[in-house]
mmCIF file of C-alpha atoms in Angstrom:
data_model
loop_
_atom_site.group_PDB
_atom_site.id
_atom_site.type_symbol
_atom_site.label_atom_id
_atom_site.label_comp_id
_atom_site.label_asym_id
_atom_site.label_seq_id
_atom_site.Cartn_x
_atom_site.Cartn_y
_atom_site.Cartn_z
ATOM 1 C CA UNK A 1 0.000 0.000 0.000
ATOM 2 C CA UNK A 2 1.175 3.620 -1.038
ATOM 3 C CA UNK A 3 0.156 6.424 1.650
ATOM 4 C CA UNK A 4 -0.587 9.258 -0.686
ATOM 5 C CA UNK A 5 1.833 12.117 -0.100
ATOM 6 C CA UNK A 6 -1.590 14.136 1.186
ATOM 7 C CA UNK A 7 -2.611 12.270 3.400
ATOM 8 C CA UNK A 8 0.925 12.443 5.348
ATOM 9 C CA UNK A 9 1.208 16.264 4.914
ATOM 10 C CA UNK A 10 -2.248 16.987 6.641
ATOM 11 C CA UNK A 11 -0.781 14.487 9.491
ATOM 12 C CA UNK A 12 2.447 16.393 9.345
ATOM 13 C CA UNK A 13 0.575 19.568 9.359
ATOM 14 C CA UNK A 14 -1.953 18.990 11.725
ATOM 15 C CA UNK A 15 0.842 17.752 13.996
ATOM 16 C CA UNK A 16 2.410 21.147 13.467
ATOM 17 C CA UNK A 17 -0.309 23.284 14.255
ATOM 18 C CA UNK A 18 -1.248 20.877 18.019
ATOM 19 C CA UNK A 19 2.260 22.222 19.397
ATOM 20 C CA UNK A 20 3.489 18.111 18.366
ATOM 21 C CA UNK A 21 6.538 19.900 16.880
ATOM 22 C CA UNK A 22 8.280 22.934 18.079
ATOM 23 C CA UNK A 23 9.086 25.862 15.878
ATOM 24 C CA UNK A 24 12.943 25.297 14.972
ATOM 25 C CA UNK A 25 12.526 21.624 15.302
ATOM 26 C CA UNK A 26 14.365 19.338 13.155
ATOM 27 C CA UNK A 27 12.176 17.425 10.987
ATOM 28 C CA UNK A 28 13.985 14.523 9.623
ATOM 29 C CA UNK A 29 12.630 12.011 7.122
ATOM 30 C CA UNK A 30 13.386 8.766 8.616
ATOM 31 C CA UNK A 31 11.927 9.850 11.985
ATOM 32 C CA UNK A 32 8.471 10.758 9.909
ATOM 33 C CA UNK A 33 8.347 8.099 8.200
ATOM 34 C CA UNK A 34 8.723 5.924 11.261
ATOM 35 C CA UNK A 35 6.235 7.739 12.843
ATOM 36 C CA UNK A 36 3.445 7.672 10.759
ATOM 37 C CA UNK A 37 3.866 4.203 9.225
ATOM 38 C CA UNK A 38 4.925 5.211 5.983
ATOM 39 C CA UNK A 39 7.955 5.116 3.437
ATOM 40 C CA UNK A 40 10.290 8.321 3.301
ATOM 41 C CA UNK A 41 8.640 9.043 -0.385
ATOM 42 C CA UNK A 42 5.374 10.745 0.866
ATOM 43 C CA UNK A 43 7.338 12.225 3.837
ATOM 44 C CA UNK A 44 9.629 14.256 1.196
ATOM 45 C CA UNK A 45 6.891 14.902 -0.688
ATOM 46 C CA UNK A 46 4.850 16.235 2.192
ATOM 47 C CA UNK A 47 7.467 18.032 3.456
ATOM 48 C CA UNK A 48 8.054 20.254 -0.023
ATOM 49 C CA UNK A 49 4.101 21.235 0.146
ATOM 50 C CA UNK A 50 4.616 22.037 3.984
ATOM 51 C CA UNK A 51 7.623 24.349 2.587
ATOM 52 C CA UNK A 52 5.469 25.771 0.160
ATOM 53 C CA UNK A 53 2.882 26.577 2.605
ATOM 54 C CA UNK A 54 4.871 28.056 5.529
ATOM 55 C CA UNK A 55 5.038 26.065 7.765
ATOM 56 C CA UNK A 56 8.437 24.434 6.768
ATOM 57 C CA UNK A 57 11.496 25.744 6.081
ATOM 58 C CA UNK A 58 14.823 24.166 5.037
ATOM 59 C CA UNK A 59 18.163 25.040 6.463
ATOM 60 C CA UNK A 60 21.507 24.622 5.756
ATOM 61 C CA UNK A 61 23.317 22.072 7.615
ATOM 62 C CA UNK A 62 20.265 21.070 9.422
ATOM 63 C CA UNK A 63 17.752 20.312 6.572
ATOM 64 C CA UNK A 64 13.534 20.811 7.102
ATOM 65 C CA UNK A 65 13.222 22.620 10.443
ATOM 66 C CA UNK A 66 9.298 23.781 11.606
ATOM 67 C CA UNK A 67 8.887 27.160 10.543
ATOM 68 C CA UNK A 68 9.488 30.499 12.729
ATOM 69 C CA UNK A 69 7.449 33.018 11.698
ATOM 70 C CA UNK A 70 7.332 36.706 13.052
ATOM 71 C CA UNK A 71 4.876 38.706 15.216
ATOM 72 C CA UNK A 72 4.249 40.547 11.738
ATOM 73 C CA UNK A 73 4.169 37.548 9.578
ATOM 74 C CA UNK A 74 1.338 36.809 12.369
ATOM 75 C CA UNK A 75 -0.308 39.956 11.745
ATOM 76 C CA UNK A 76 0.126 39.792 8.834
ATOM 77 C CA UNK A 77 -2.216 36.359 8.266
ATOM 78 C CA UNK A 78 -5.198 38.581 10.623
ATOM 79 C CA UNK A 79 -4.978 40.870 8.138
ATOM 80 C CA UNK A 80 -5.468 38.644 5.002
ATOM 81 C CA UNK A 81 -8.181 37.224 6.720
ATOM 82 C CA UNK A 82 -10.079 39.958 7.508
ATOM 83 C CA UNK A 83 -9.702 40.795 3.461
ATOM 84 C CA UNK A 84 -10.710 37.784 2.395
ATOM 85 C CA UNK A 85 -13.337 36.139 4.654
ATOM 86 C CA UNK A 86 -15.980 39.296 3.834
ATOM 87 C CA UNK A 87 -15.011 38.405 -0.190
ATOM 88 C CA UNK A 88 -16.479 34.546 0.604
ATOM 89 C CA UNK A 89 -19.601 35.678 2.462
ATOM 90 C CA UNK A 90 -20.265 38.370 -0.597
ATOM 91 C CA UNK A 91 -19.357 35.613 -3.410
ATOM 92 C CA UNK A 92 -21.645 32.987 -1.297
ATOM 93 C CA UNK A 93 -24.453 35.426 -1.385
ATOM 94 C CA UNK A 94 -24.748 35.351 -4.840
ATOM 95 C CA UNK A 95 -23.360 31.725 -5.356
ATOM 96 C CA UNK A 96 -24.851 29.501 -2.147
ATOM 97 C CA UNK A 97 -27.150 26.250 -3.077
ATOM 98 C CA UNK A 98 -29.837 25.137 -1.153
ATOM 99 C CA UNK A 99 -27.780 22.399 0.708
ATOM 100 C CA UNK A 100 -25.407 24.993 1.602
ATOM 101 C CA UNK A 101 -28.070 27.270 3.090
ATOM 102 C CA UNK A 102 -29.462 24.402 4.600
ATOM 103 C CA UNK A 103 -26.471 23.388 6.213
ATOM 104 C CA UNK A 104 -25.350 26.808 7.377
ATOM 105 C CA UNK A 105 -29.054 27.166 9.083
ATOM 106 C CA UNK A 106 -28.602 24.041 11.344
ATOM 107 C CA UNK A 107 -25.205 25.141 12.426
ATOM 108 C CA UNK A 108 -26.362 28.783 13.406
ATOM 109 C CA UNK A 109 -29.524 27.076 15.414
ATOM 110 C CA UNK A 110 -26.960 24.440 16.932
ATOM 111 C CA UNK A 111 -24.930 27.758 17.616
ATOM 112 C CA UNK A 112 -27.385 30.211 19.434
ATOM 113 C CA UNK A 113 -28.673 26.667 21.333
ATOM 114 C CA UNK A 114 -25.464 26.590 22.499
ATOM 115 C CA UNK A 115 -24.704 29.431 23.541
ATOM 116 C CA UNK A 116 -27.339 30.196 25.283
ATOM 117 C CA UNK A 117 -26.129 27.009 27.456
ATOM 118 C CA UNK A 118 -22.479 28.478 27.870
ATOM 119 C CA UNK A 119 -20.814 25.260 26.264
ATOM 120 C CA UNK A 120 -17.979 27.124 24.774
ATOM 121 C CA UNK A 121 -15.746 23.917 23.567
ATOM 122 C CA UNK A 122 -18.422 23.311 21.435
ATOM 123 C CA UNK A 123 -18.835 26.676 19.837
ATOM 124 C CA UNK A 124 -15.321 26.830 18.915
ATOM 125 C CA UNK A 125 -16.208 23.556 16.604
ATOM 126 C CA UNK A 126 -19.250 25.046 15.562
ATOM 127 C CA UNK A 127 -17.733 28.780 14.347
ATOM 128 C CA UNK A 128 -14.844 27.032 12.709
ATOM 129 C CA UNK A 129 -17.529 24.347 10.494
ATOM 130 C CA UNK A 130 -20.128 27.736 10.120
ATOM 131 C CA UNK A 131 -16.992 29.444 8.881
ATOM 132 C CA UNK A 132 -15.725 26.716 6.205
ATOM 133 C CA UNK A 133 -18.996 26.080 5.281
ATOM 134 C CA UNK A 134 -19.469 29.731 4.424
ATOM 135 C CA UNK A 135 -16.320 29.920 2.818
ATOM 136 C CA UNK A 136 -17.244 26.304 0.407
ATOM 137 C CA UNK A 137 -20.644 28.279 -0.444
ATOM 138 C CA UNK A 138 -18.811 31.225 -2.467
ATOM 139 C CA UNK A 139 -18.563 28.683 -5.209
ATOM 140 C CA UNK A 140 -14.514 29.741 -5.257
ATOM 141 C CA UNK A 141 -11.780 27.051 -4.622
ATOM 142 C CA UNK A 142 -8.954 29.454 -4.681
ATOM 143 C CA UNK A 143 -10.613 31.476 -2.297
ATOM 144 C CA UNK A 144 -11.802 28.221 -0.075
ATOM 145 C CA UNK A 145 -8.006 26.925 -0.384
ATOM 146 C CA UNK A 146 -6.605 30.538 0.833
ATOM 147 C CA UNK A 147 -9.074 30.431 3.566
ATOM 148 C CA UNK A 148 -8.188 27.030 4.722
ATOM 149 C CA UNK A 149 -4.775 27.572 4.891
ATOM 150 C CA UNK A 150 -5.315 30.948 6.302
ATOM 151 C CA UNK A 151 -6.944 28.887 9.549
ATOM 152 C CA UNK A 152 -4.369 26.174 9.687
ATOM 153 C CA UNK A 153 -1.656 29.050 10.579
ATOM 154 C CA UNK A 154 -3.796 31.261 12.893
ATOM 155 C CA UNK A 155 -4.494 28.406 15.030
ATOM 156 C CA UNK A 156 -0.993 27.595 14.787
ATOM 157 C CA UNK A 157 0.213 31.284 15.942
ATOM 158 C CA UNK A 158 -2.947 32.056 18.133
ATOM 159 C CA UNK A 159 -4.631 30.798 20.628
ATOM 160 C CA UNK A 160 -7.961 32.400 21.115
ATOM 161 C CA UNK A 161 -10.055 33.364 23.892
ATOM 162 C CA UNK A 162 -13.854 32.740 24.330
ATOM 163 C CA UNK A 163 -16.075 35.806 22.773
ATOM 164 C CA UNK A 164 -16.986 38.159 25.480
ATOM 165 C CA UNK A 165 -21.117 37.762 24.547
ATOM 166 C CA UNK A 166 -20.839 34.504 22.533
ATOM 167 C CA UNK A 167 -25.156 34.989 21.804
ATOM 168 C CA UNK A 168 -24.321 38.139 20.473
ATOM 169 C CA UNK A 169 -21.833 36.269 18.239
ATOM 170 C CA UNK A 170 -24.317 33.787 16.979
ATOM 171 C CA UNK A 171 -26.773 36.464 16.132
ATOM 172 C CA UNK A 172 -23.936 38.008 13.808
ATOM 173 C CA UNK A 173 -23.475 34.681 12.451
ATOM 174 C CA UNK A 174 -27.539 34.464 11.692
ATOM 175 C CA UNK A 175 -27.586 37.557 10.488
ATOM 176 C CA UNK A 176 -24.908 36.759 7.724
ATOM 177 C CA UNK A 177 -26.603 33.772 6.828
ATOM 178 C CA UNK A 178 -29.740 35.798 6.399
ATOM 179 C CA UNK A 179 -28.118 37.946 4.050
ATOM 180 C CA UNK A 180 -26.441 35.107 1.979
ATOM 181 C CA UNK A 181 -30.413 33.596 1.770
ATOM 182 C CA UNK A 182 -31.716 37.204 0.237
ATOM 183 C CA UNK A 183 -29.113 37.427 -1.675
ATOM 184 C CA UNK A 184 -28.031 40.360 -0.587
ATOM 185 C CA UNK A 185 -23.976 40.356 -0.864
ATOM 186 C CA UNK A 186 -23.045 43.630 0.428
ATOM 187 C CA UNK A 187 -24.953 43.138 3.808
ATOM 188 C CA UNK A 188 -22.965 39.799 3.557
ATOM 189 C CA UNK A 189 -19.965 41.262 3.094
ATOM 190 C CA UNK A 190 -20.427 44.262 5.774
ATOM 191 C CA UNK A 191 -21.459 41.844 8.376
ATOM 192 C CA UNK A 192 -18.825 39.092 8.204
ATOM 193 C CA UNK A 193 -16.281 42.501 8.464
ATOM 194 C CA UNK A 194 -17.515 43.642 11.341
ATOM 195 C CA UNK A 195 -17.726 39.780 12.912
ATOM 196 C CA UNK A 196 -13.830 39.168 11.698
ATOM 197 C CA UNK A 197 -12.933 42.309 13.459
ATOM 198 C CA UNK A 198 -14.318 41.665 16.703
ATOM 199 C CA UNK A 199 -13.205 38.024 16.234
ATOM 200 C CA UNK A 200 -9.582 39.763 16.107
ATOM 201 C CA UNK A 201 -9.374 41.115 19.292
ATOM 202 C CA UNK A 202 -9.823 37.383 21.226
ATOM 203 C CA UNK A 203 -7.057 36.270 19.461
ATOM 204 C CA UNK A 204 -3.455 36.065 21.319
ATOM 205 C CA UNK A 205 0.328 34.900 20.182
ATOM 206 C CA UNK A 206 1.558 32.742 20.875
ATOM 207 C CA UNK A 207 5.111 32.463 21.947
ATOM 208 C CA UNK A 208 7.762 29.484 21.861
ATOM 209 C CA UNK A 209 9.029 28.387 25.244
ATOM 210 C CA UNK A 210 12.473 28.665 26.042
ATOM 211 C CA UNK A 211 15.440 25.868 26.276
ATOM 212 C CA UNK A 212 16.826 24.150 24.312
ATOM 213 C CA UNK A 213 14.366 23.057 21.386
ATOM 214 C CA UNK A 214 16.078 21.238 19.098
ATOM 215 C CA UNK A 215 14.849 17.470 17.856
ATOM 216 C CA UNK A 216 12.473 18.143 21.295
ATOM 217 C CA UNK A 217 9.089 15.943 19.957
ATOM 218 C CA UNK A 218 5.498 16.039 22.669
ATOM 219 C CA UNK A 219 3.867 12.310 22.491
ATOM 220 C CA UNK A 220 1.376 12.413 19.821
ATOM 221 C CA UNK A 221 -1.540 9.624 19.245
ATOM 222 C CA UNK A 222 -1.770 11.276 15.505
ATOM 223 C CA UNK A 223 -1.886 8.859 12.483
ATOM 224 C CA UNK A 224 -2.236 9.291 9.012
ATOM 225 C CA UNK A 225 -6.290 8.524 8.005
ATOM 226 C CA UNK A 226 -6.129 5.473 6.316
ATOM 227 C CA UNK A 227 -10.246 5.476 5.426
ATOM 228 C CA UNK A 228 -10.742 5.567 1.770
ATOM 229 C CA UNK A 229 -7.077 4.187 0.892
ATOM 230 C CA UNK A 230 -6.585 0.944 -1.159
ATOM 231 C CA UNK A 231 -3.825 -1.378 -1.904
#
């Protein structure tokens, strides 16, 4: 059986953004490919979209390291997304199907249930599937891809706090999708600017720890999704 290279750079990546590997760390191809059951192919491939992304870089004398990035690189991401996620609400206002209406519906009544309750583990699930499934309903996979990646290195750089009035965050969130359902794309798109910028403000850096970091590895249980793959 062949692990598609994929399949090992989402484990790689997901790995990355859970704190598994610390920024600096050495990542080494035989200790990947050990890890997650695979040959050192898909682990070099991985590790070249990885590079490509951000989230790897490659050294001299030391090879693929974890990336490093700067308090304004950081910023810089916040930025892009507060561009960019008002474009997908605006494009899905004019491009949204009934399923995806449908869909975003349910997860704004799960939402304002919840909130209402104070369960705020499960809201933080709930805004990030409202928020892809938003993005998926502008009809744009550039844009969806951006997005996506976008969120993989927030929650990599950030951690973020609990919404001061998470109800009054799930009425913004119903209030976009009411706007995507009319059609209306520039209420969309003034809406989900206004929700990214008070999103903002929860969000904090976060910082490496000190000592000595390099080859340093936390236990993971993380393994490459094998559903779907065939011999």
């Amino acid at each position: 059986m062949r692990i598609p290279a994929h399949s090992v750079c989402t484990a790689i990546r997901d790995d990355i953004v859970a704190g598994v590997y610390e920024r600096g760390s050495r990542l080494t191809e035989e200790l990947l490919a050990r890890r997650y059951g695979v040959s050192r192919v898909p682990v070099r491939e991985a590790l070249r979209t990885l590079e490509a992304e951000g989230f790897v870089v490659t050294r001299r004398h030391a090879g693929a390291c974890v990336a490093e990035p700067t308090e304004q690189e950081a910023s810089d991401l916040l930025e892009m997304r507060m561009l960019l996620e008002p474009l997908g609400a605006s494009r899905a206002a004019q491009r949204r199907t009934e399923a995806h209406l449908k869909v975003l519906r349910g997860l704004v009544r799960l939402g304002q249930e919840r909130a209402r309750r104070g369960n705020s583990e499960d809201l933080r699930s709930l805004g990030g599937w409202f928020h892809e499934t938003l993005t998926q309903s502008s009809g744009s996979h550039a844009l969806a891809s951006t997005l996506t990646q976008l969120r993989h290195k927030i929650a990599w750089m950030y951690a973020v706090e609990s919404p001061a009035d998470p109800v009054e965050s799930w009425a913004e969130h119903g209030a976009i999708v009411d706007a995507v359902a009319r059609g209306d794309s520039e209420r969309a798109r003034a809406i989900t600017a206004l929700h990214t910028e008070r999103a903002t403000v929860v969000h904090r850096l976060r910082f490496p720890g000190g000592g000595d970091r390099q080859d340093r590895v936390r236990t993971s249980q993380h393994a490459v999704n094998m559903t779907g793959l065939r011999h």
